[in-house]
Amino acid sequence: MMAADLIVGIQWGDEGKGKIVDLLAQEYNIVCRYQGGHNAGHTIVVGGKKIALHLIPSGILNPKAVNIIGNGVVVSPEALIEEMKQFDDLDGRLLISDKAHLIFSYHAQIDQAKERMRGKKAIGTTGRGIGPAYADKVSRQGHRVGELKDTKKLQAKIEEYFAINEPYFKALGVEKPDSEQLRKELEFYRDALMPYVIDATNYLWDILELGEHKILLEGAQGTMLDIDHGTYPYVTSSNTIAAGACTGLGLSPKDIGKVIGIAKAYCTRVGNGPFPTEEFGLEGDKLRQQGHEFGTTTGRPRRCGWFDAVAAKYASRINGCDEMAIMKLDVLDGFEKIKVASAYEYEGDRIDYVPSDLENVTPIYIEFDGWESVKGVRKWDDLPVEAKQYIEALEELTQTKIAIISTSPDREDTIVKN
Ligand code: IMP
């Protein structure tokens, strides 16, 4: 039987997975999202046209690929319908699991109200309702995409949900949707989405059994934002790691083939929470400017710092990475010295693992000589010796083979290393 290959972010998201998925999606004819929602996002330029993807898998840019939104994804029908407008040929190319949970506007209202109440301790969420939608799912009061089939029944369920939770919603200042408006909204969602809704798990099992198509699983966010294994509570609300693809699509661990971890040559994080290698001074600013590190979904400036090899080694192990892709190596162009965290100081000891209270570590750095420019380099042999040394050191520190190196946003500016 065939196996499905997987792409996963091994930092705090925004590793540049979009470019790799876009590159690989040409070879795969089934591309699946398994977790997260429209908190994720990347913009791809195709033939001069900007396309923003939040929920639809990147395989949509390959006219031959079928794209699946798995049950582990939380789907905002409003956001998805808006995103679908960018394409006029989605028939048979987009499929949505009937078991995926729905995000409604009240989820976003809850998300934002709670963030305001947390004040200084805010998580820095994208405010899209991701956490509240997953919370409803886990507390067994969520609503699933398949329920759009019978909007009357779904509306009654949503109204019952509001009745049960009334005191809570009142305290948060979240308004109950108007009945007539809700009816219209649900009918609109039903008409726009139901033609794409299927039992995605059975579909994938059939594809795997048939063995004729290559499947790519596209992770969103990154390992350090995983609800169980990330920097809790400063995380997103899903299992972003490779294992999330099993629960988020209905695959068994044996269905997973090659796992490719994606990391930037340095590190960024949006939102709050521990980030040991963060640079607050000029070097952080330089990374932000050179790397254009501003959020695609919210426009927020990203926090920037050095590559954290301790966290990357942890992420590689937890995902079972067969190899890694190092993105945006050109952003380090012109730095005299480049630092990498090779260990942490923690409670007076030197450690090389990620403790559950990452806020209490101090990174121990190794320093590398910088280089002038790697921008647009397409062959390993054409890299400056300092860049080669840097990549080889990352391989050794993370105990993971680096197979792909990206040297510009351009699809062609990619080194595939043997
Ligand atoms: P949420 O996913 O909106 O609940 O946000 C929780 C945390 O995950 C916040 O720190 C967000 O900034 C972060 N986050 C969510 N999605 C992304 C992403 O696609 N890239 C980077 N960070 C993200």
XYZ file of C-alpha atoms and ligand atoms in Angstrom:
441
model
C 0.000 0.000 0.000
C 1.132 3.566 -0.653
C 2.037 5.962 2.158
C 1.327 9.671 2.492
C 4.263 12.085 2.799
C 4.094 14.924 5.250
C 5.348 18.494 5.600
C 5.551 19.944 9.091
C 6.811 23.215 10.564
C 9.437 22.599 13.205
C 9.557 26.074 14.751
C 6.742 28.480 15.729
C 5.074 28.574 12.320
C 5.805 30.782 9.300
C 8.768 28.603 8.360
C 8.029 29.014 4.660
C 6.129 25.734 4.277
C 4.107 27.351 1.482
C 7.061 27.442 -0.900
C 7.980 23.808 -0.256
C 4.407 22.564 -0.473
C 3.961 24.573 -3.656
C 7.193 23.068 -5.035
C 6.277 19.516 -4.031
C 2.582 19.853 -4.824
C 3.568 19.605 -8.479
C 4.563 15.982 -7.800
C 1.612 15.068 -5.614
C -1.935 14.740 -6.805
C -3.659 14.712 -3.434
C -2.845 17.461 -0.894
C -4.465 17.498 2.562
C -4.707 19.889 5.486
C -5.138 18.096 8.812
C -5.345 20.747 11.547
C -5.626 24.453 12.265
C -7.904 26.853 10.491
C -7.749 30.269 8.878
C -5.170 31.325 11.483
C -2.650 29.910 8.995
C -1.860 31.722 5.825
C 0.482 32.334 2.993
C 0.439 34.315 -0.182
C 1.653 32.792 -3.408
C 2.213 34.724 -6.602
C 1.227 32.795 -9.703
C 1.536 34.401 -13.108
C 1.632 37.835 -11.504
C -1.602 37.175 -9.573
C -1.481 37.149 -5.771
C -3.319 34.237 -4.203
C -3.924 34.152 -0.447
C -4.402 30.720 1.053
C -5.618 30.183 4.615
C -7.700 27.025 4.551
C -7.410 25.584 1.069
C -4.341 23.322 0.701
C -1.520 24.645 -1.493
C -2.083 21.866 -4.022
C -4.871 24.034 -5.418
C -2.212 25.712 -7.564
C -1.564 22.411 -9.314
C -4.504 21.993 -11.717
C -4.228 18.203 -11.465
C -4.322 17.946 -7.666
C -7.270 17.132 -5.426
C -7.225 19.137 -2.188
C -8.732 17.873 1.028
C -9.655 19.767 4.180
C -9.535 17.069 6.847
C -11.696 16.500 9.920
C -8.980 17.945 12.181
C -9.316 21.383 10.585
C -11.709 23.979 12.016
C -13.529 25.563 9.099
C -14.886 29.083 9.037
C -17.443 28.806 6.220
C -17.290 32.558 5.731
C -13.494 32.575 5.311
C -13.507 29.470 3.147
C -16.165 30.783 0.766
C -14.227 34.038 0.425
C -11.049 32.118 -0.332
C -12.809 29.882 -2.848
C -13.769 32.974 -4.881
C -10.153 33.196 -6.061
C -10.623 30.063 -8.153
C -13.137 29.253 -10.843
C -12.418 25.561 -11.285
C -12.847 23.958 -7.890
C -15.153 21.183 -9.020
C -13.567 17.887 -8.062
C -10.442 19.714 -6.862
C -11.605 20.632 -3.378
C -13.093 18.233 -0.840
C -14.098 18.975 2.736
C -14.489 16.374 5.462
C -18.014 16.131 6.847
C -16.411 15.703 10.277
C -14.492 19.012 10.291
C -15.823 21.422 12.887
C -17.338 24.775 11.993
C -16.141 28.170 13.213
C -18.844 30.793 13.509
C -18.488 34.513 14.127
C -19.296 33.986 17.809
C -16.115 31.913 18.156
C -14.069 34.887 16.982
C -15.984 37.142 19.406
C -15.199 34.770 22.302
C -11.539 34.562 21.240
C -11.182 38.365 21.171
C -13.134 38.946 24.387
C -10.953 36.451 26.266
C -7.769 37.977 24.905
C -8.922 41.393 26.124
C -9.697 39.956 29.552
C -6.262 38.298 29.767
C -4.690 41.728 29.377
C -0.912 41.487 29.732
C -1.148 37.709 29.828
C -2.840 37.555 26.417
C -1.729 34.677 24.214
C -1.597 36.891 21.161
C -4.009 34.729 19.161
C -4.983 35.579 15.628
C -8.461 36.400 16.992
C -10.095 34.111 14.452
C -11.934 31.900 16.930
C -9.634 28.914 16.557
C -9.303 28.151 20.295
C -13.029 28.515 21.106
C -13.992 26.310 18.123
C -11.638 23.541 19.249
C -12.857 24.024 22.837
C -16.436 23.453 21.657
C -15.330 20.351 19.788
C -13.588 18.884 22.824
C -16.425 19.796 25.177
C -18.805 18.058 22.770
C -20.832 21.081 21.846
C -19.364 21.787 18.418
C -21.095 21.745 15.053
C -19.683 19.869 12.099
C -19.542 20.667 8.388
C -21.726 17.649 7.547
C -24.541 19.123 9.637
C -25.019 21.826 7.000
C -26.982 19.176 5.106
C -29.976 19.898 7.354
C -29.805 23.596 8.211
C -33.066 23.572 10.175
C -31.734 20.947 12.544
C -28.368 22.700 12.764
C -30.015 26.019 13.556
C -32.026 24.429 16.363
C -28.805 22.943 17.759
C -26.999 26.293 17.627
C -29.905 27.992 19.385
C -29.901 25.318 22.080
C -26.150 25.818 22.466
C -26.747 29.526 23.029
C -29.467 28.832 25.588
C -27.200 26.482 27.581
C -24.244 28.871 27.489
C -26.182 32.107 27.966
C -24.625 33.248 31.277
C -21.137 32.655 29.903
C -21.801 34.531 26.674
C -23.399 37.395 28.593
C -20.303 37.744 30.761
C -18.097 37.867 27.668
C -20.382 40.292 25.846
C -20.984 37.846 22.997
C -24.256 38.348 21.191
C -26.683 35.604 20.247
C -27.122 35.546 16.465
C -30.469 36.810 15.170
C -32.653 33.822 14.168
C -33.606 35.015 10.724
C -30.079 36.071 9.923
C -28.711 32.739 11.169
C -31.185 30.844 8.968
C -30.063 32.770 5.889
C -26.411 32.388 6.792
C -26.649 28.624 7.233
C -28.528 28.201 3.967
C -25.895 30.253 2.181
C -23.118 28.103 3.650
C -25.005 24.927 2.756
C -25.424 25.939 -0.879
C -21.819 27.065 -1.232
C -20.114 24.194 0.593
C -22.206 21.012 0.500
C -21.173 20.144 -3.092
C -17.621 19.714 -1.742
C -18.395 17.763 1.425
C -17.456 14.068 1.613
C -16.298 11.343 3.979
C -12.657 12.299 3.567
C -11.267 9.368 5.536
C -12.891 6.740 3.323
C -11.805 8.687 0.264
C -8.176 8.674 1.448
C -8.261 4.984 2.365
C -9.454 4.188 -1.168
C -6.694 6.321 -2.667
C -4.058 4.615 -0.507
C -5.428 1.174 -1.388
C -5.410 1.991 -5.099
C -1.788 3.094 -4.856
C -1.863 5.245 -7.969
C -1.693 8.720 -6.462
C 0.911 10.474 -4.357
C -0.511 12.079 -1.213
C 0.977 15.071 0.577
C -0.113 16.096 4.073
C 0.354 19.799 4.758
C 0.843 20.854 8.373
C -0.057 24.382 9.488
C 1.629 26.459 12.214
C 4.634 24.714 13.797
C 5.732 22.108 16.318
C 6.423 24.588 19.100
C 2.780 25.764 18.835
C 1.423 22.226 19.351
C -1.288 22.079 22.020
C 0.410 19.145 23.809
C 4.086 19.506 22.978
C 4.544 23.221 22.400
C 5.053 26.117 24.789
C 1.705 25.715 26.564
C -0.394 27.819 27.130
C 1.175 30.013 24.444
C 0.212 27.635 21.674
C -2.486 27.113 19.105
C -5.320 24.707 19.898
C -4.473 21.762 17.643
C -1.846 19.045 17.293
C 0.436 20.662 14.779
C 2.924 17.780 14.849
C 2.999 14.893 12.359
C 0.809 12.769 14.642
C -1.959 15.337 14.101
C -2.267 14.047 10.541
C -3.491 10.691 11.865
C -6.271 12.124 14.018
C -6.916 14.992 11.615
C -7.550 12.793 8.589
C -8.296 9.340 9.942
C -4.985 7.829 8.875
C -3.034 5.259 10.856
C 0.626 5.904 11.781
C 1.483 3.250 9.200
C -0.053 5.373 6.454
C 2.592 8.070 6.927
C 5.608 7.868 4.660
C 8.354 10.474 4.442
C 8.260 13.360 6.923
C 9.926 16.626 5.928
C 10.460 19.235 8.644
C 10.560 22.866 7.555
C 12.637 25.450 9.418
C 13.902 28.904 8.698
C 17.666 29.510 8.880
C 16.805 31.680 11.892
C 13.744 31.792 14.088
C 10.548 33.835 14.428
C 7.450 33.793 16.565
C 4.195 35.788 16.461
C 2.205 36.275 19.610
C 3.421 35.845 23.149
C 5.244 33.067 24.958
C 8.766 31.744 25.435
C 11.298 32.223 22.656
C 14.780 31.578 24.082
C 16.825 32.826 21.115
C 14.869 36.056 20.573
C 17.021 39.085 19.660
C 15.679 42.395 20.932
C 18.351 44.669 19.502
C 19.625 45.657 16.092
C 20.213 42.104 14.968
C 16.567 41.230 15.595
C 15.536 44.316 13.601
C 17.841 43.334 10.773
C 16.347 39.826 10.608
C 12.843 41.335 10.586
C 13.686 43.774 7.785
C 15.668 41.349 5.629
C 13.182 38.554 6.175
C 10.059 40.742 5.781
C 8.856 39.240 9.021
C 5.360 40.617 9.316
C 2.389 38.251 9.751
C 0.408 37.254 6.633
C -2.807 36.771 8.580
C -2.661 39.706 11.000
C 0.166 41.933 9.689
C 1.850 41.905 13.116
C 5.646 42.310 13.223
C 7.156 38.931 14.089
C 9.586 38.443 16.944
C 12.955 37.425 15.482
C 16.019 35.573 16.732
C 18.644 32.929 16.050
C 18.171 29.311 15.022
C 17.391 27.204 18.068
C 18.989 23.805 17.430
C 17.752 22.389 20.744
C 14.132 23.078 19.844
C 14.715 21.911 16.254
C 16.246 18.620 17.405
C 13.238 18.095 19.697
C 10.861 18.916 16.850
C 12.675 16.609 14.460
C 12.379 13.736 16.936
C 8.734 14.304 17.807
C 7.746 14.455 14.129
C 10.058 11.681 12.995
C 11.611 13.954 10.369
C 13.445 12.041 7.662
C 14.869 15.287 6.424
C 14.660 19.044 6.831
C 14.322 21.983 4.513
C 16.112 25.163 5.577
C 14.290 28.222 4.302
C 15.328 31.838 3.802
C 19.059 31.239 4.107
C 19.564 34.480 2.143
C 18.057 36.467 5.023
C 21.311 35.833 6.899
C 23.293 37.532 4.086
C 25.588 40.262 5.348
C 25.636 39.258 9.011
C 29.190 39.285 10.317
C 28.463 36.613 12.912
C 25.553 34.195 13.094
C 24.540 32.510 16.320
C 22.874 29.149 16.950
C 21.616 27.838 20.295
C 23.275 24.450 20.762
C 22.177 23.872 24.377
C 20.316 25.602 27.208
C 21.243 26.542 30.718
C 18.408 25.366 32.966
C 18.285 25.329 36.764
C 22.072 25.612 36.867
C 22.670 22.742 34.441
C 23.524 22.521 30.792
C 20.788 20.605 28.974
C 20.142 19.674 25.363
C 16.429 18.934 25.560
C 13.277 21.072 25.676
C 11.808 21.307 29.185
C 8.078 21.934 29.687
C 8.877 25.391 31.139
C 10.889 26.765 28.251
C 10.596 30.296 29.691
C 13.231 29.321 32.275
C 16.096 28.476 29.935
C 18.981 30.618 28.725
C 20.430 29.653 25.352
C 24.070 28.662 25.044
C 25.291 29.831 21.659
C 27.825 28.715 19.085
C 28.993 31.492 16.765
C 29.537 31.121 13.033
C 31.203 33.386 10.496
C 28.745 35.072 8.165
C 28.888 35.345 4.391
C 28.231 38.030 1.823
C 25.380 36.566 -0.242
C 23.655 33.290 -1.014
C 20.689 34.933 -2.717
C 19.489 32.940 -5.687
C 22.107 30.170 -5.329
C 20.733 26.952 -6.826
C 23.599 24.494 -6.322
C 25.249 23.300 -3.133
C 28.687 23.740 -4.716
C 27.976 27.401 -5.404
C 27.371 28.262 -1.729
C 30.095 30.196 0.115
C 32.107 27.947 2.407
C 30.725 29.704 5.524
C 27.147 28.914 4.469
C 28.065 25.277 3.878
C 29.644 25.113 7.310
C 26.517 26.653 8.822
C 24.190 24.127 7.149
C 26.427 21.198 8.078
C 26.490 22.349 11.690
C 22.671 22.523 11.754
C 22.535 18.971 10.410
C 24.803 17.761 13.143
C 23.139 19.684 15.963
C 19.611 18.638 14.995
C 20.688 15.123 13.975
C 18.637 15.539 10.828
C 19.647 15.508 7.187
C 19.106 18.814 5.389
C 17.835 17.975 1.921
C 16.501 21.304 0.712
C 17.860 24.842 1.097
C 15.927 27.868 -0.073
C 17.810 30.979 -1.155
C 14.982 33.287 -2.284
C 11.171 33.262 -2.465
C 11.428 32.109 -6.096
C 10.467 28.496 -6.736
C 13.663 27.988 -8.772
C 16.024 29.372 -6.139
C 16.166 26.128 -4.232
C 19.100 23.816 -3.597
C 18.209 20.142 -3.514
C 21.070 18.469 -1.720
C 21.826 14.761 -1.999
P -4.536 31.006 17.501
O -4.109 29.856 16.681
O -5.190 32.101 16.727
O -5.366 30.578 18.697
O -3.231 31.679 18.146
C -2.441 31.009 19.092
C -0.967 31.281 18.868
O -0.555 30.646 17.653
C -0.622 32.749 18.716
O 0.670 32.955 19.261
C -0.568 32.941 17.212
O 0.244 34.019 16.841
C 0.028 31.622 16.795
N -0.311 31.253 15.409
C -1.487 30.800 14.938
N -1.414 30.571 13.627
C -0.168 30.871 13.247
C 0.532 30.788 11.992
O 0.010 30.378 10.960
N 1.830 31.192 12.026
C 2.439 31.603 13.165
N 1.840 31.666 14.330
C 0.544 31.305 14.389
